[in-house]
Amino acid sequence: DIVMTQSPSSLAVSAGETVTINCKSSQSLLYSGNQKNYLAWYQQKPGQSPKLLIYWASTRQSGVPDRFIGSGSGTDFTLTISSVQAEDLAIYYCQQYYDTPYTFGAGTKLELK
Amino acid sequence: QVQLKESGPGLVQPSQTLSLTCTVSGFSLTSNSVHWVRQPPGKGLEWMGGIWGDGSTDYNSALKSRLSISRDTSKSQVFLKMNSLQTDDTAIYFCTTRSAYWGQGTLVTVSS
C-alpha cells in the first residue's frame, strides 16, 4: 500500500497569512503514460463531507478560490493557501489515487491563532 | 445533478453484519465508479473500497476479508456489506464518485 505522510498535523494561523501543508507519498504518484500526478487535496469542515479542492496535484476544482494552490510531483506535494480566510479553518487531507487502496494522509487541522 | 445518499442502520451489534446502501442519481453506474470511505469519530478518512463501471471491485487490504461491495444498476444503488463488526468499526460511512461528489454520510455505531 502507498503510505501518505502529511505534515504538520495542525497549524495555527492568523487571517491573511499564507500557509503550506505538505504531503509525501511512499512511492511516486507520477504516471509516465500521461505525466500526471495522481494526487488530490480535500477540505473537510466539522459535520460536513470532504470537499475536493485540487486534483492531478495542481488542478483546482471548479468553484474553488484561486488562493488554494497545489504543487509538487513524484513523491512530494504541497497545498498552499494564500491569505487565509476564517472560512478556510478546516482539516485538509491529501489522497493518492495512483493505485488501490486509495490512501489518505492523516490530515492537517488549520486553526485560528 | 449528481447526488449520492447513504442509508442503513444507525446501530449494529458487535459481531453482526453491516449493510449499507448508496442511492445515486445524475450519473450512470456503468460509466462511473463509486467508492466507500469511512471516518471514525474525530479521526481521519479511510478508503474502504470501490466498484468500477464494469462491475469489478477493489478493496482496502485491511478490510478485504470482511468487506463486499456490489450494485444494482437498475435501481442506481451500490451496496456495502461488512461482517464481524467490532466497536472500532464505529464511523461515518460515505459513498463518493469522481472524488468531487460525496453523500452526506451515515453514522454507524457498533454497540451492544
CSV table of C-alpha atoms in Angstrom, one decimal:
chain,number,residue,atom,x,y,z
A,1,ASP,CA,0.0,0.0,0.0
A,2,ILE,CA,1.1,3.6,-0.7
A,3,VAL,CA,1.6,5.5,2.6
A,4,MET,CA,0.8,9.2,2.6
A,5,THR,CA,2.5,11.3,5.2
A,6,GLN,CA,1.1,14.7,5.9
A,7,SER,CA,2.7,17.5,7.9
A,8,PRO,CA,2.2,19.3,10.0
A,9,SER,CA,-0.7,17.7,11.9
A,10,SER,CA,-2.0,21.1,13.0
A,11,LEU,CA,-1.3,24.7,12.1
A,12,ALA,CA,-2.4,27.8,14.0
A,13,VAL,CA,-2.7,30.8,11.7
A,14,SER,CA,-4.0,34.4,11.6
A,15,ALA,CA,-6.3,35.6,8.9
A,16,GLY,CA,-4.3,36.9,5.9
A,17,GLU,CA,-1.3,34.6,6.4
A,18,THR,CA,-0.1,32.2,3.9
A,19,VAL,CA,0.1,28.5,4.9
A,20,THR,CA,1.8,25.5,3.5
A,21,ILE,CA,0.7,21.9,4.0
A,22,ASN,CA,3.0,19.0,2.9
A,23,CYS,CA,2.2,15.6,1.7
A,24,LYS,CA,4.7,12.9,0.9
A,25,SER,CA,4.0,9.5,-0.7
A,26,SER,CA,5.9,6.3,-0.2
A,27,GLN,CA,6.2,5.9,-3.9
A,28,SER,CA,5.9,8.1,-7.0
A,29,LEU,CA,2.4,9.2,-8.0
A,30,LEU,CA,3.6,10.3,-11.4
A,31,TYR,CA,2.3,8.1,-14.2
A,32,SER,CA,4.7,8.2,-17.1
A,33,GLY,CA,2.0,7.4,-19.6
A,34,ASN,CA,0.3,10.8,-19.2
A,35,GLN,CA,2.7,12.7,-17.0
A,36,LYS,CA,0.0,13.3,-14.4
A,37,ASN,CA,0.4,13.0,-10.6
A,38,TYR,CA,-2.5,11.1,-9.1
A,39,LEU,CA,-2.9,13.2,-6.0
A,40,ALA,CA,-5.9,15.1,-4.6
A,41,TRP,CA,-6.5,17.5,-1.8
A,42,TYR,CA,-9.7,17.8,0.2
A,43,GLN,CA,-11.1,20.2,2.8
A,44,GLN,CA,-13.4,19.0,5.5
A,45,LYS,CA,-15.3,21.2,7.9
A,46,PRO,CA,-17.0,19.8,11.0
A,47,GLY,CA,-20.1,17.9,10.3
A,48,GLN,CA,-19.6,18.0,6.5
A,49,SER,CA,-18.4,15.6,3.8
A,50,PRO,CA,-15.0,16.2,2.4
A,51,LYS,CA,-14.8,18.8,-0.4
A,52,LEU,CA,-12.5,18.3,-3.4
A,53,LEU,CA,-10.1,21.2,-3.8
A,54,ILE,CA,-7.3,20.0,-6.1
A,55,TYR,CA,-6.8,17.0,-8.4
A,56,TRP,CA,-3.9,15.9,-10.6
A,57,ALA,CA,-1.9,17.6,-7.8
A,58,SER,CA,-2.4,21.1,-9.2
A,59,THR,CA,-5.7,21.4,-11.0
A,60,ARG,CA,-8.2,23.4,-9.0
A,61,GLN,CA,-11.8,22.0,-8.8
A,62,SER,CA,-14.4,24.3,-10.3
A,63,GLY,CA,-15.5,26.9,-7.8
A,64,VAL,CA,-12.5,26.6,-5.6
A,65,PRO,CA,-10.9,30.0,-4.8
A,66,ASP,CA,-7.6,30.7,-6.5
A,67,ARG,CA,-5.9,31.2,-3.1
A,68,PHE,CA,-5.7,27.4,-3.0
A,69,ILE,CA,-2.7,26.2,-4.9
A,70,GLY,CA,-1.5,22.6,-5.3
A,71,SER,CA,2.0,21.9,-6.4
A,72,GLY,CA,4.6,19.1,-6.5
A,73,SER,CA,5.4,16.0,-8.4
A,74,GLY,CA,6.5,12.4,-7.9
A,75,THR,CA,6.5,11.9,-4.1
A,76,ASP,CA,6.4,15.4,-2.7
A,77,PHE,CA,3.4,17.6,-2.8
A,78,THR,CA,2.2,20.9,-1.2
A,79,LEU,CA,-1.0,22.7,-0.7
A,80,THR,CA,-0.6,26.4,-0.3
A,81,ILE,CA,-3.4,28.6,1.0
A,82,SER,CA,-2.6,32.3,0.4
A,83,SER,CA,-4.2,35.0,2.5
A,84,VAL,CA,-6.1,32.5,4.8
A,85,GLN,CA,-9.7,33.4,5.4
A,86,ALA,CA,-11.8,32.5,8.5
A,87,GLU,CA,-13.8,30.1,6.3
A,88,ASP,CA,-10.7,28.1,5.5
A,89,LEU,CA,-10.4,26.8,9.0
A,90,ALA,CA,-10.9,23.1,8.5
A,91,ILE,CA,-9.0,19.8,8.2
A,92,TYR,CA,-7.1,19.2,5.0
A,93,TYR,CA,-6.4,15.7,3.6
A,94,CYS,CA,-4.2,14.6,0.7
A,95,GLN,CA,-5.2,11.3,-1.1
A,96,GLN,CA,-3.4,9.3,-3.7
A,97,TYR,CA,-5.4,7.6,-6.5
A,98,TYR,CA,-2.5,6.2,-8.3
A,99,ASP,CA,-3.2,2.7,-7.1
A,100,THR,CA,-5.7,0.9,-4.9
A,101,PRO,CA,-6.1,1.1,-2.0
A,102,TYR,CA,-6.5,4.9,-2.4
A,103,THR,CA,-4.9,6.0,0.7
A,104,PHE,CA,-5.3,9.3,2.6
A,105,GLY,CA,-2.9,11.3,4.6
A,106,ALA,CA,-3.7,11.7,8.3
A,107,GLY,CA,-4.9,15.3,7.9
A,108,THR,CA,-3.8,18.8,8.8
A,109,LYS,CA,-6.0,20.8,11.1
A,110,LEU,CA,-6.0,24.5,10.3
A,111,GLU,CA,-6.8,26.5,13.4
A,112,LEU,CA,-7.1,30.2,14.3
A,113,LYS,CA,-4.2,31.6,16.2
B,1,GLN,CA,-27.3,16.9,-10.9
B,2,VAL,CA,-25.1,14.3,-9.3
B,3,GLN,CA,-26.3,13.1,-5.9
B,4,LEU,CA,-25.5,10.3,-3.6
B,5,LYS,CA,-27.2,9.3,-0.4
B,6,GLU,CA,-26.2,6.6,2.1
B,7,SER,CA,-28.8,4.7,4.1
B,8,GLY,CA,-28.6,1.9,6.6
B,9,PRO,CA,-29.0,1.0,10.3
B,10,GLY,CA,-27.5,3.5,12.8
B,11,LEU,CA,-26.8,0.8,15.3
B,12,VAL,CA,-25.2,-2.6,14.8
B,13,GLN,CA,-24.4,-5.2,17.4
B,14,PRO,CA,-20.8,-6.5,17.7
B,15,SER,CA,-20.0,-9.5,15.5
B,16,GLN,CA,-23.0,-8.7,13.3
B,17,THR,CA,-23.0,-7.7,9.6
B,18,LEU,CA,-23.4,-4.1,8.4
B,19,SER,CA,-25.4,-3.5,5.3
B,20,LEU,CA,-25.4,0.0,3.7
B,21,THR,CA,-27.0,1.3,0.5
B,22,CYS,CA,-25.8,4.2,-1.6
B,23,THR,CA,-28.5,5.5,-3.8
B,24,VAL,CA,-27.3,7.7,-6.7
B,25,SER,CA,-28.7,10.0,-9.3
B,26,GLY,CA,-27.5,12.1,-12.1
B,27,PHE,CA,-24.9,9.7,-13.4
B,28,SER,CA,-24.6,6.1,-14.6
B,29,LEU,CA,-23.1,3.4,-12.5
B,30,THR,CA,-22.0,1.6,-15.7
B,31,SER,CA,-19.8,4.6,-16.6
B,32,ASN,CA,-18.6,5.7,-13.2
B,33,SER,CA,-17.0,4.1,-10.1
B,34,VAL,CA,-18.4,4.5,-6.6
B,35,HIS,CA,-16.3,4.2,-3.6
B,36,TRP,CA,-16.9,3.9,0.1
B,37,VAL,CA,-14.9,5.9,2.6
B,38,ARG,CA,-15.3,5.9,6.4
B,39,GLN,CA,-14.3,8.2,9.2
B,40,PRO,CA,-14.3,7.1,12.9
B,41,PRO,CA,-15.5,10.0,15.2
B,42,GLY,CA,-12.7,12.6,15.4
B,43,LYS,CA,-10.4,10.7,13.2
B,44,GLY,CA,-9.2,10.7,9.6
B,45,LEU,CA,-10.6,9.3,6.3
B,46,GLU,CA,-10.2,5.6,5.3
B,47,TRP,CA,-10.8,4.4,1.8
B,48,MET,CA,-12.7,1.1,2.1
B,49,GLY,CA,-13.2,0.0,-1.5
B,50,GLY,CA,-14.9,0.7,-4.7
B,51,ILE,CA,-16.9,-0.7,-7.6
B,52,TRP,CA,-15.9,0.3,-11.1
B,53,GLY,CA,-18.1,1.0,-14.1
B,54,ASP,CA,-17.5,-2.6,-15.4
B,55,GLY,CA,-18.6,-4.0,-12.1
B,56,SER,CA,-15.2,-5.1,-10.9
B,57,THR,CA,-14.2,-4.2,-7.3
B,58,ASP,CA,-11.2,-3.2,-5.3
B,59,TYR,CA,-10.9,-3.4,-1.5
B,60,ASN,CA,-8.7,-2.0,1.2
B,61,SER,CA,-6.4,-4.9,2.1
B,62,ALA,CA,-7.1,-4.4,5.8
B,63,LEU,CA,-10.8,-4.9,5.3
B,64,LYS,CA,-10.8,-7.3,2.3
B,65,SER,CA,-11.7,-10.4,4.3
B,66,ARG,CA,-14.8,-8.8,5.8
B,67,LEU,CA,-16.0,-6.5,3.0
B,68,SER,CA,-18.1,-6.8,-0.1
B,69,ILE,CA,-19.3,-4.1,-2.5
B,70,SER,CA,-21.9,-4.7,-5.1
B,71,ARG,CA,-24.5,-2.8,-7.1
B,72,ASP,CA,-27.9,-2.9,-8.8
B,73,THR,CA,-27.7,-0.7,-11.8
B,74,SER,CA,-31.4,-0.9,-12.5
B,75,LYS,CA,-32.0,0.8,-9.1
B,76,SER,CA,-29.0,3.0,-9.2
B,77,GLN,CA,-27.8,1.6,-5.9
B,78,VAL,CA,-24.4,0.5,-4.6
B,79,PHE,CA,-24.2,-1.8,-1.6
B,80,LEU,CA,-21.7,-2.3,1.2
B,81,LYS,CA,-21.7,-5.4,3.3
B,82,MET,CA,-19.1,-5.9,6.1
B,83,ASN,CA,-19.2,-8.7,8.6
B,84,SER,CA,-17.8,-9.4,12.0
B,85,LEU,CA,-18.2,-5.8,13.1
B,86,GLN,CA,-16.4,-4.5,16.2
B,87,THR,CA,-16.5,-1.3,18.2
B,88,ASP,CA,-13.7,0.2,16.2
B,89,ASP,CA,-15.9,0.0,13.1
B,90,THR,CA,-18.0,2.8,14.5
B,91,ALA,CA,-17.7,5.5,12.0
B,92,ILE,CA,-19.4,7.8,9.5
B,93,TYR,CA,-19.7,5.9,6.2
B,94,PHE,CA,-19.6,7.9,3.0
B,95,CYS,CA,-20.1,7.0,-0.6
B,96,THR,CA,-18.4,9.1,-3.3
B,97,THR,CA,-17.9,9.3,-7.0
B,98,ARG,CA,-15.4,11.1,-9.2
B,99,SER,CA,-13.8,12.4,-6.0
B,100,ALA,CA,-15.9,15.5,-6.2
B,101,TYR,CA,-19.3,14.1,-5.3
B,102,TRP,CA,-20.0,12.8,-1.8
B,103,GLY,CA,-23.0,11.7,0.1
B,104,GLN,CA,-23.8,13.3,3.5
B,105,GLY,CA,-22.6,10.2,5.3
B,106,THR,CA,-24.3,7.9,7.7
B,107,LEU,CA,-23.2,7.3,11.2
B,108,VAL,CA,-22.9,3.6,12.2
B,109,THR,CA,-22.4,2.8,15.8
B,110,VAL,CA,-21.3,-0.7,16.8
B,111,SER,CA,-22.5,-1.4,20.3
B,112,SER,CA,-24.5,-3.9,22.3
